[in-house]
Coordinates of C-alpha atoms in Angstrom, one line a residue:
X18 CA 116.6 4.9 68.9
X19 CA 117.5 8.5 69.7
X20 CA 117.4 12.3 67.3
X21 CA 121.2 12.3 67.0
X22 CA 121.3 8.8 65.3
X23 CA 117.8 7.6 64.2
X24 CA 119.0 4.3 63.4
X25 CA 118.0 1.2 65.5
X26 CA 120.2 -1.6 65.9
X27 CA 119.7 -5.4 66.0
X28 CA 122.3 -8.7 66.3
X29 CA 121.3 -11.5 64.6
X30 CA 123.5 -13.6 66.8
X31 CA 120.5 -14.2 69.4
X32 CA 119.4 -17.0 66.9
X33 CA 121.9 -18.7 68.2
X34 CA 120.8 -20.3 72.4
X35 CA 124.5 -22.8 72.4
X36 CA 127.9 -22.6 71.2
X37 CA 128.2 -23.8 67.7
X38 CA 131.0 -25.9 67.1
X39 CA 131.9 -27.0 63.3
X40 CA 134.4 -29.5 62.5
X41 CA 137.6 -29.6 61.0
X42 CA 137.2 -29.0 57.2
X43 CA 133.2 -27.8 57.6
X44 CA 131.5 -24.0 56.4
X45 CA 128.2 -23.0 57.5
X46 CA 126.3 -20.6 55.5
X47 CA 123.9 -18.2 57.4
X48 CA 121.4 -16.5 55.3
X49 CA 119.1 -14.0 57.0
X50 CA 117.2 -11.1 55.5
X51 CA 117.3 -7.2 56.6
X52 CA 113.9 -5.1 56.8
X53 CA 114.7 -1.3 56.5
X54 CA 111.0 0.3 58.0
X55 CA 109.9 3.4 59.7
X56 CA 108.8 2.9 63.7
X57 CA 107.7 -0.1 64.8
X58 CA 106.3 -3.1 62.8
X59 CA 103.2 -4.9 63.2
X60 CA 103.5 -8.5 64.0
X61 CA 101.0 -9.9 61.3
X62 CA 103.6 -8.0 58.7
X63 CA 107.0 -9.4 60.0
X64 CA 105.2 -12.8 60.1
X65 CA 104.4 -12.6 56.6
X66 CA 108.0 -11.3 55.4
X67 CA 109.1 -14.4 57.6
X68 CA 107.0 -16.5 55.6
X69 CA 107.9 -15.0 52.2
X70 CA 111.9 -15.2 52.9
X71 CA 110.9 -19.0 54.0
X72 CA 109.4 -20.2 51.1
X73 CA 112.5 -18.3 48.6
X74 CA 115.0 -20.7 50.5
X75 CA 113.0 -23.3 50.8
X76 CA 114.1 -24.3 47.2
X77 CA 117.8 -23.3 47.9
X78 CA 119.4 -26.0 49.8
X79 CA 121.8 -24.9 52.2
X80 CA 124.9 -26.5 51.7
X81 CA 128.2 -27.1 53.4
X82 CA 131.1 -27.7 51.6
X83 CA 133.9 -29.9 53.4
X84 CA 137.1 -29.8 52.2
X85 CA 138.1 -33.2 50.6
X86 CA 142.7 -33.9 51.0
X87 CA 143.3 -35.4 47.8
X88 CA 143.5 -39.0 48.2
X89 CA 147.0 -40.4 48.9
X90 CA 148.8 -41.9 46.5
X91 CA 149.0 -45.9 46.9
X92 CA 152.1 -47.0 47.7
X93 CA 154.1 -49.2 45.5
X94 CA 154.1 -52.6 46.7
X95 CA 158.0 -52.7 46.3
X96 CA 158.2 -50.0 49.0
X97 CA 159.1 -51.5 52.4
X98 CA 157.5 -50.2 55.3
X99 CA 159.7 -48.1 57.5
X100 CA 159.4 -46.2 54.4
X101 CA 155.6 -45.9 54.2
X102 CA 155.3 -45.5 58.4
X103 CA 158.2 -42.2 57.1
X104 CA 155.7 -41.0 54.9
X105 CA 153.1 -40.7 56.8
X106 CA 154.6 -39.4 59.4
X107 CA 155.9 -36.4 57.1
X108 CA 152.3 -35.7 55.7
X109 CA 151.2 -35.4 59.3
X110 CA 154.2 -32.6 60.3
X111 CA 153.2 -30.8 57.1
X112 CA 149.1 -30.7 58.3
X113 CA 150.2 -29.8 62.1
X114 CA 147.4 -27.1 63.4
X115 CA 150.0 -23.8 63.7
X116 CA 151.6 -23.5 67.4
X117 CA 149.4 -21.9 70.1
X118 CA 150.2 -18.1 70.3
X119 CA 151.5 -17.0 73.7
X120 CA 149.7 -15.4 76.6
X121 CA 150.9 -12.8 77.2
X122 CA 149.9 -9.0 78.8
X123 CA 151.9 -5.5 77.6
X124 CA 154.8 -7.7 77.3
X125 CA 154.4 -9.8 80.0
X126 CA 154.6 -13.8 79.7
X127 CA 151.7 -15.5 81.4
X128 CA 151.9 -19.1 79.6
X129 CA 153.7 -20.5 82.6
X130 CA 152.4 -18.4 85.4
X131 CA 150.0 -19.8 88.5
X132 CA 146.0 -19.5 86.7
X133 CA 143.6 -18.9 89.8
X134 CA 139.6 -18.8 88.9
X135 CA 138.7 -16.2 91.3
X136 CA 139.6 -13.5 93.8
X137 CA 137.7 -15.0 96.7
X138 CA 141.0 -17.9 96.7
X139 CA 143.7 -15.2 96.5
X140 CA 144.2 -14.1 100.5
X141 CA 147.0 -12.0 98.7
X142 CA 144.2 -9.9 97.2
X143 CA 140.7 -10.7 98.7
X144 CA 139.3 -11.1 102.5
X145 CA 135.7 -12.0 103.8
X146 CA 132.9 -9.5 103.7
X147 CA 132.5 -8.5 107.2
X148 CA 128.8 -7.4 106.5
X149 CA 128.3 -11.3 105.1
X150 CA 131.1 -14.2 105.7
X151 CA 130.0 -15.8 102.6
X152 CA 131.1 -13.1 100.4
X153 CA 134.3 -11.8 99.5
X154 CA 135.4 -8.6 98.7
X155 CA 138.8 -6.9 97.8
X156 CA 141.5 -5.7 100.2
X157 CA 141.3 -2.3 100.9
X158 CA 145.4 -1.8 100.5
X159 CA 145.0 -3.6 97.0
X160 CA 145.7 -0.8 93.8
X161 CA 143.4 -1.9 90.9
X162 CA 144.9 0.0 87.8
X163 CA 144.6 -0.9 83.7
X164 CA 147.5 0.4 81.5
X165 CA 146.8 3.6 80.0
X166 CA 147.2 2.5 76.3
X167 CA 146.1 -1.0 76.4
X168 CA 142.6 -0.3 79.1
X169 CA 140.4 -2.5 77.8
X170 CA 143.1 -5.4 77.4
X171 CA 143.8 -6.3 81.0
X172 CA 143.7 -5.6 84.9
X173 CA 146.2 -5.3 87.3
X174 CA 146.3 -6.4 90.8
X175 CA 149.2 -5.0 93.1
X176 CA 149.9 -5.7 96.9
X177 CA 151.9 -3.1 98.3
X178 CA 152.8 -5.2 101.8
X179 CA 154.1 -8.6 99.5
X180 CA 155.2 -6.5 97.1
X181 CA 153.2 -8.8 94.4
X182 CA 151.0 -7.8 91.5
X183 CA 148.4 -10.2 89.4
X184 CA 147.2 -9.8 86.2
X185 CA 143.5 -11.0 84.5
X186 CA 142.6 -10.5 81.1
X187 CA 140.4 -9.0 79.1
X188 CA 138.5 -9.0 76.5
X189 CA 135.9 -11.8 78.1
X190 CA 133.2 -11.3 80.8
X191 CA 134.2 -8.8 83.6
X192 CA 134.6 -10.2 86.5
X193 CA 134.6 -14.1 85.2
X194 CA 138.0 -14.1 84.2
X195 CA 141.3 -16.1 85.8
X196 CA 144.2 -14.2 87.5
X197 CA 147.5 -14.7 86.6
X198 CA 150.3 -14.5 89.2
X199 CA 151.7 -13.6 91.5
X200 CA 154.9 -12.0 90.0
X201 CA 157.3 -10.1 92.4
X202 CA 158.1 -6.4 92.7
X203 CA 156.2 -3.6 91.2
X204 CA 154.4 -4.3 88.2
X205 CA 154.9 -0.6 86.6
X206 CA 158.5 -0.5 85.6
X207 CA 157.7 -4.3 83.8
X208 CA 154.7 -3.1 81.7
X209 CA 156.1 -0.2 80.7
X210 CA 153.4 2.6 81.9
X211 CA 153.6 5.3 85.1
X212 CA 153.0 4.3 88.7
X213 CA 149.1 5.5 89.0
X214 CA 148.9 8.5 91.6
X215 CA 145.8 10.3 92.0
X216 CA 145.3 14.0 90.2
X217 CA 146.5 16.3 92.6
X218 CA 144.2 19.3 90.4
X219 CA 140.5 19.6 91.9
X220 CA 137.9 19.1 89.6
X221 CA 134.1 20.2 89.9
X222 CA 132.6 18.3 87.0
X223 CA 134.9 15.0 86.1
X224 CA 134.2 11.8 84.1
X225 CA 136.6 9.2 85.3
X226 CA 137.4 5.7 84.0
X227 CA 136.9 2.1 86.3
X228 CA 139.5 -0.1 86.4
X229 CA 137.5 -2.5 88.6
X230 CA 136.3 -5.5 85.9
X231 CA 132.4 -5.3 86.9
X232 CA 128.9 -7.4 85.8
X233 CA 126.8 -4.5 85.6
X234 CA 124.0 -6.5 85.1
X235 CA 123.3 -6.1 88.9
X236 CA 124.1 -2.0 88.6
X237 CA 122.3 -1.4 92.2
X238 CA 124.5 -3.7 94.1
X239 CA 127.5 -1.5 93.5
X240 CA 129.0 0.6 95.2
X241 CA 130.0 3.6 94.1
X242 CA 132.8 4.4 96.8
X243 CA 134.4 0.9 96.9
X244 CA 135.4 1.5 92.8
X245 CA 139.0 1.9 91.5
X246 CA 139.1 5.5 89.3
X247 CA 141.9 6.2 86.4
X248 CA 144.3 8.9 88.1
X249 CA 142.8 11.5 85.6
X250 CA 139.4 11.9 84.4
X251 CA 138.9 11.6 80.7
X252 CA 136.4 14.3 80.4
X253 CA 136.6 17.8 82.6
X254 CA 135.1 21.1 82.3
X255 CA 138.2 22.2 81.1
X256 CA 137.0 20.0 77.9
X257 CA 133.4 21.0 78.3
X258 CA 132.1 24.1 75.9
X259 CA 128.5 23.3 76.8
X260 CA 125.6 21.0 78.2
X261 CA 122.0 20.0 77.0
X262 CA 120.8 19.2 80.3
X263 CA 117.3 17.5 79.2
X264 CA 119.1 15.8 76.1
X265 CA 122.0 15.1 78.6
X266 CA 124.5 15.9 75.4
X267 CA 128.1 17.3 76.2
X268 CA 129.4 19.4 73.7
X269 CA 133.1 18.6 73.8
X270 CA 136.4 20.5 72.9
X271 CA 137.7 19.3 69.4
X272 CA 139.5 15.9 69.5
X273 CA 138.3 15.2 73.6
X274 CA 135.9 11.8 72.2
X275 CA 139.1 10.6 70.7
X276 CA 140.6 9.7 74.0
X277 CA 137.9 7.3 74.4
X278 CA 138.8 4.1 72.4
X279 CA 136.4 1.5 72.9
X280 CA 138.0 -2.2 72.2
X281 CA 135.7 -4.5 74.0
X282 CA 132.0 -5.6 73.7
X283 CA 131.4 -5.1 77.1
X284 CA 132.4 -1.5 76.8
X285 CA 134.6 0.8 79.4
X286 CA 132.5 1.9 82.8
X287 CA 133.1 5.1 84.2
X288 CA 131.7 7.6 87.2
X289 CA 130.1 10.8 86.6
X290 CA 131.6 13.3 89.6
X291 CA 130.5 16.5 91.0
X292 CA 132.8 18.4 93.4
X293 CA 134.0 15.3 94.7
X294 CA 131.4 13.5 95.0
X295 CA 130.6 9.9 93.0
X296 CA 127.1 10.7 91.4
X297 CA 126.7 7.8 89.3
X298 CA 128.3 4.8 87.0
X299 CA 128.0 4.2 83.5
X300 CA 129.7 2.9 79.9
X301 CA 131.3 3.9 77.4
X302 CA 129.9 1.2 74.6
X303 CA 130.7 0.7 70.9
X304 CA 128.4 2.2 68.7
X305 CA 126.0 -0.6 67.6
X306 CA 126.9 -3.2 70.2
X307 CA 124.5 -5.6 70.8
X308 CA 125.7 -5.7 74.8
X309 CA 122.6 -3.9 76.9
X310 CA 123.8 -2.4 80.4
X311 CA 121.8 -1.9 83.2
X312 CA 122.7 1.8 83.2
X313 CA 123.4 4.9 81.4
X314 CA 125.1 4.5 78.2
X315 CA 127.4 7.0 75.8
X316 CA 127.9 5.7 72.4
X317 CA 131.3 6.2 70.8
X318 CA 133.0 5.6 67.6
X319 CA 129.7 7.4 65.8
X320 CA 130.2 7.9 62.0
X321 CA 130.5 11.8 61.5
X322 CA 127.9 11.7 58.8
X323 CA 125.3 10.5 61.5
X324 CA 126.3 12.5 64.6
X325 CA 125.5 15.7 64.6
X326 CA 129.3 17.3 65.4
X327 CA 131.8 14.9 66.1
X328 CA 132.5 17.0 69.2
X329 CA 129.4 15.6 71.3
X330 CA 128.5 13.0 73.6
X331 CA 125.4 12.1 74.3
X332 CA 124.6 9.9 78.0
X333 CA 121.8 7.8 77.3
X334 CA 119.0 6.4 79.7
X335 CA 119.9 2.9 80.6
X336 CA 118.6 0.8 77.2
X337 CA 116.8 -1.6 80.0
X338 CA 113.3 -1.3 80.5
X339 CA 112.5 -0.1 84.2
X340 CA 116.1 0.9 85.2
X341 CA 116.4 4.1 87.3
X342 CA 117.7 6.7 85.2
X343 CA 120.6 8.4 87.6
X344 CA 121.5 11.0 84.8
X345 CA 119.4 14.2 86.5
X346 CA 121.4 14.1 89.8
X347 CA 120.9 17.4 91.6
X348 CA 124.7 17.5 92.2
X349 CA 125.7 17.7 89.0
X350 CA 123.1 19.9 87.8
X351 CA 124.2 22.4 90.3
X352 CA 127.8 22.4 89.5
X353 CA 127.4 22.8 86.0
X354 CA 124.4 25.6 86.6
X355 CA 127.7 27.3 88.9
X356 CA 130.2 26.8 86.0
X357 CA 127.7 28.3 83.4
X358 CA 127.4 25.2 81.4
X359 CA 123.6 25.0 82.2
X360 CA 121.0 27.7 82.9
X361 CA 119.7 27.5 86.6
X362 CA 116.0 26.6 87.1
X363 CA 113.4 29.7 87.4
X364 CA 112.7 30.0 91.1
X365 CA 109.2 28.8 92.6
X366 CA 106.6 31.2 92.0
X367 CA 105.3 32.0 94.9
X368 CA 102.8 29.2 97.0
X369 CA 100.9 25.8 94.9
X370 CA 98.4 27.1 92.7
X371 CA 94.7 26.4 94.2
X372 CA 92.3 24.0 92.7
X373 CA 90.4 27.1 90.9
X374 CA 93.8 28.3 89.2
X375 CA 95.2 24.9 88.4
X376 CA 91.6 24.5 86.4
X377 CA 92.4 27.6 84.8
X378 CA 95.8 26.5 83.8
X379 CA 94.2 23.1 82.5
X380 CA 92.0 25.2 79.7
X381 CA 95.0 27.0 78.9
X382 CA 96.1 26.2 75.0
X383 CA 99.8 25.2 73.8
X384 CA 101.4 24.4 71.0
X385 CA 102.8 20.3 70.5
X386 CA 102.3 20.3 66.9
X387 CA 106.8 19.2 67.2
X388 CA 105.3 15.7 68.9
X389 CA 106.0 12.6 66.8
X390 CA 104.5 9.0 67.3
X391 CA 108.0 8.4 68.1
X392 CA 108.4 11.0 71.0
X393 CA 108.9 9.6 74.4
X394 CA 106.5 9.9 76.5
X395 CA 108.8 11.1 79.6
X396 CA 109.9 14.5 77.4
X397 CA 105.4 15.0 76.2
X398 CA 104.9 14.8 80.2
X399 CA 107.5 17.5 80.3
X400 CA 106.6 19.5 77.4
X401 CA 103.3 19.6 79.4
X402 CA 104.8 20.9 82.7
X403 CA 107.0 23.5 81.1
X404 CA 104.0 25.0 78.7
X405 CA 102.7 27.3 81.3
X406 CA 104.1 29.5 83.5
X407 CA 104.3 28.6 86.3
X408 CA 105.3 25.2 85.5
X409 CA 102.5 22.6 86.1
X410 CA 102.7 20.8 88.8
X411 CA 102.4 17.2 87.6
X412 CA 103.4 14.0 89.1
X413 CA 103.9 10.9 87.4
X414 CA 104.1 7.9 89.3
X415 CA 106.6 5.9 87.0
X416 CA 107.2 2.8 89.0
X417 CA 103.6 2.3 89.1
X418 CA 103.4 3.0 85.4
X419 CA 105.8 0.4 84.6
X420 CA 104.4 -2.5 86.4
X421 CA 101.1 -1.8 86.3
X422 CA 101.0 -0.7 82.6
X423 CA 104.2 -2.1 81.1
X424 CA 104.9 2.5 80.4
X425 CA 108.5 3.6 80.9
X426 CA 109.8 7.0 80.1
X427 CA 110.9 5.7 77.1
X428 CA 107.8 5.1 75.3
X429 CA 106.3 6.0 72.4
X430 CA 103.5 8.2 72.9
X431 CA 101.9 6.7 69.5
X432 CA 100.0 10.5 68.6
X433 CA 100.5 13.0 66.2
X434 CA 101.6 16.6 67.1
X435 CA 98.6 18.8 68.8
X436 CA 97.8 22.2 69.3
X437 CA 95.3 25.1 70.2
X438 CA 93.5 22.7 72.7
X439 CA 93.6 23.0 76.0
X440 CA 95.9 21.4 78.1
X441 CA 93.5 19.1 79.8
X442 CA 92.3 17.7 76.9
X443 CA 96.3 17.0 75.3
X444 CA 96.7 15.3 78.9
X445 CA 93.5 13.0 78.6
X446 CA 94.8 12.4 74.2
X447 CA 98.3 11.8 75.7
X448 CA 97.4 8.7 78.2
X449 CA 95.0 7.3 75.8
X450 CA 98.0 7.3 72.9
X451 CA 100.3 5.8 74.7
X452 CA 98.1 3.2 75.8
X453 CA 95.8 2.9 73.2
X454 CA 93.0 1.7 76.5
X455 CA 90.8 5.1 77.1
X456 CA 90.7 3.7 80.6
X457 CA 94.2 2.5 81.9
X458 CA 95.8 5.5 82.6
X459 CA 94.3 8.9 84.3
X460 CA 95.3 11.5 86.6
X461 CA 93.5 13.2 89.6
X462 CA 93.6 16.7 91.0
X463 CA 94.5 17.5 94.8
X464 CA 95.9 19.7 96.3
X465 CA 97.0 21.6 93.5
X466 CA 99.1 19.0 91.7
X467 CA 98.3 16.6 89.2
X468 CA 98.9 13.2 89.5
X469 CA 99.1 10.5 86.8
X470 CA 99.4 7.0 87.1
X471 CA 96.9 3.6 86.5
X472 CA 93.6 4.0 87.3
X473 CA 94.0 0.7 89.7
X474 CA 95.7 3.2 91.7
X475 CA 92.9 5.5 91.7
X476 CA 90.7 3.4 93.9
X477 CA 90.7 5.3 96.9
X478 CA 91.6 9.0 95.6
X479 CA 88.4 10.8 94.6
X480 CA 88.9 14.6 94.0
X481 CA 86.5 17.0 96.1
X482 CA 85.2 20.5 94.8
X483 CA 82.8 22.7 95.8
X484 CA 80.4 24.1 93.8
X485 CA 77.7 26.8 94.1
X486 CA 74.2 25.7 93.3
X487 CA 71.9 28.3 94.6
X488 CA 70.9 29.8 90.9
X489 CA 69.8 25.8 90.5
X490 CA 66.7 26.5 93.5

């Protein structure tokens, strides 16, 4: 769920745990209901709908309805029987299933050519990991390209020293498909696209396209360096006319999102890069696929009516609970602070306020009256830092948050909006909302900073002040 399309998005096809196979001649009816209702739903309500949409098809038999040949016509018992065994035979050419359609890639015929399963049994194009023997990995002198108008249909493996290209297709699960080859001689010429040559023109902020077929389900095991980039980036500054840095939304050039054409449910990965520099991976993904990456995601392919200009992209948080979110990299904040695409961050102000001034900052009031049950809990913790100037300094500890407390940035802080109260006390309302426990979450004071995270944590922190009792004697 997110402000630019406040529309949440389920498949039904999880009901589904095994391939279903029907039989020549069989339907299947699926009959499922859709509940259109604000935020979340309590459990004892969907149970009930459940119950309700149970007991209306209970009396509505699902059926199937095969499809019956008309009965054959009994032969005349004058007809001899070469003629009947002819007959038959014709009846079966005229019900033949339809000829296979060919395999083929931009052109190229792969019916007949070699099928291997995996890279690791190609020596053409893989070699053992030196940093573990079991493991393969891809020869450095190997070009990994995809053709510029088909990208999401295929990839290409070409050899420069045997002078022999492969080809695996796509759509299916990256990395899990066969490889077709070898073929001789240069594959570019064949498939009709340019040689791929790197950009000879230096960008400082750059979105480039993987042609590497990757399982980012294990994101963290990737390496950045060791991936295959398009020749030219698909988004530059030279397309950029603006950045929301906290919403992470790129306002785009007209007609710039149309270059990205997303054909295949597992999406199209790409690097973020700053002066060089690989910051972090991500997809491209079609808006309102079910597939769930372990990392950032940009939804394309949004309906104009529910985008707010077709001209922007949005990178999302990666949709997986507890992922790192790589989106806030210094490096690319700094570039685009340099280019003038995002307003540089107010210098410190001066030393870490004392114990006696963060108290006075704490009974400070503010206004979050803009706070929705549905606002995430990681952008209240920052509307709290950035209400005072200078900014509170307040740590969360998120990892211990998340395992501790089952609290992600993502969250739903579960309060109304608040204001004209101090800022203590919209702290202490915040953790209990987004726990709904008074006493899971709290925060200490020392040495000038603020720290929040379970009070399981807390165990050994106590906070130490000195007070001055001598009117008390």
């Amino acid at each position: 769920m997110n402000k630019i399309t406040p529309f949440g998005y389920f498949s039904h096809a999880v009901i589904f745990n095994e391939p279903c196979t029907l039989k020549a001649g069989r339907s299947l009816e699926l009959r499922y209901r859709i509940l259109i209702h604000p935020g979340g739903m309590e459990g004892n309500l969907l149970e009930n709908e459940w119950k309700k949409f149970e007991q209306e098809i209970a009396y509505k038999s699902i059926q199937t309805k095969p499809i019956v040949p008309a009965p054959p016509k009994a032969p005349s018992k004058s007809m001899p029987a070469p003629d009947r065994a002819r007959g038959v035979l014709s009846e079966l050419k005229a019900r033949r299933l339809p000829a296979r359609k060919k395999l083929e890639f931009c052109g190229l015929d792969l019916s007949s050519a070699p099928k291997t399963e995996s890279l690791a049994e190609l020596s053409d194009l893989s070699e053992p990991d030196p940093a573990d023997p079991n493991k393969y990995r891809l020869r450095r002198e190997v070009i990994v390209a995809r053709h510029p108008e088909h990208w999401c249909d295929g990839v290409i493996y070409y050899t420069q020293g045997k002078d022999l290209h492969y080809i695996t297709l796509e759509p299916g699960h990256p990395g899990r498909n066969p490889i077709y080859g070898p073929f001789e001689g240069k594959p570019w010429e064949r498939l009709k696209m340019s040689e791929p040559k790197p950009t000879t023109k230096k960008h400082r902020f750059a979105v480039y396209l993987v042609a590497d077929p990757l399982d980012v389900g294990n994101a963290a095991q990737i390496s950045l360096e060791l991936l295959h980039l398009a020749p030219e980036p698909v988004i530059s500054e030279d397309d950029l006319v603006g950045y929301d840095w906290p919403e992470h939304i790129l306002e785009l050039r007209p007609a710039v999102t149309q270059r990205i054409a997303v054909k295949s449910v597992w999406g199209m990965l790409f690097v973020v890069v700053a002066d060089g520099e690989r910051c972090y991976l991500g997809a491209f993904c079609a808006l309102g696929s079910s597939y769930l990456p372990n990392i950032p995601v940009a939804d394309v392919g949004m309906d104009p009516r529910l985008s707010a200009s077709k001209d922007t992209l949005q990178i999302r948080p990666a949709p997986m609970a507890g992922a790192e979110d790589s989106r806030g990299d210094r490096r690319i904040r700094k570039v685009l602070e340099e280019l003038n695409f995002v307003k540089p961050k107010k210098p410190p102000a001066g030393p870490r306020p004392s114990a006696q001034s963060l108290d006075s900052q704490l009974q400070r009031g503010a206004d979050f009256s803009h706070w929705t049950r549905d606002t995430s809990f990681g952008q209240a913790i920052e509307d709290i830092k950035n209400s005072v100037d200078p900014p509170l300094q307040l740590i969360v500890l998120w990892k211990d948050l998340y395992e501790n407390a089952a609290i992600d940035r993502q969250t739903a802080i579960g309060m109304d909006g608040i204001s004209g109260v101090p800022l203590g006390v919209v702290l202490k309302s915040l953790l209990m909302g987004v726990t709904g426990d008074p006493g899971e979450l709290g925060y200490v004071v020392e040495g000038g900073v603020i720290t929040v995270a379970t009070k399981e944590s807390f165990e050994d922190k106590r906070q130490t002040r000195v007070y001055n009792i001598r009117d008390l004697f």
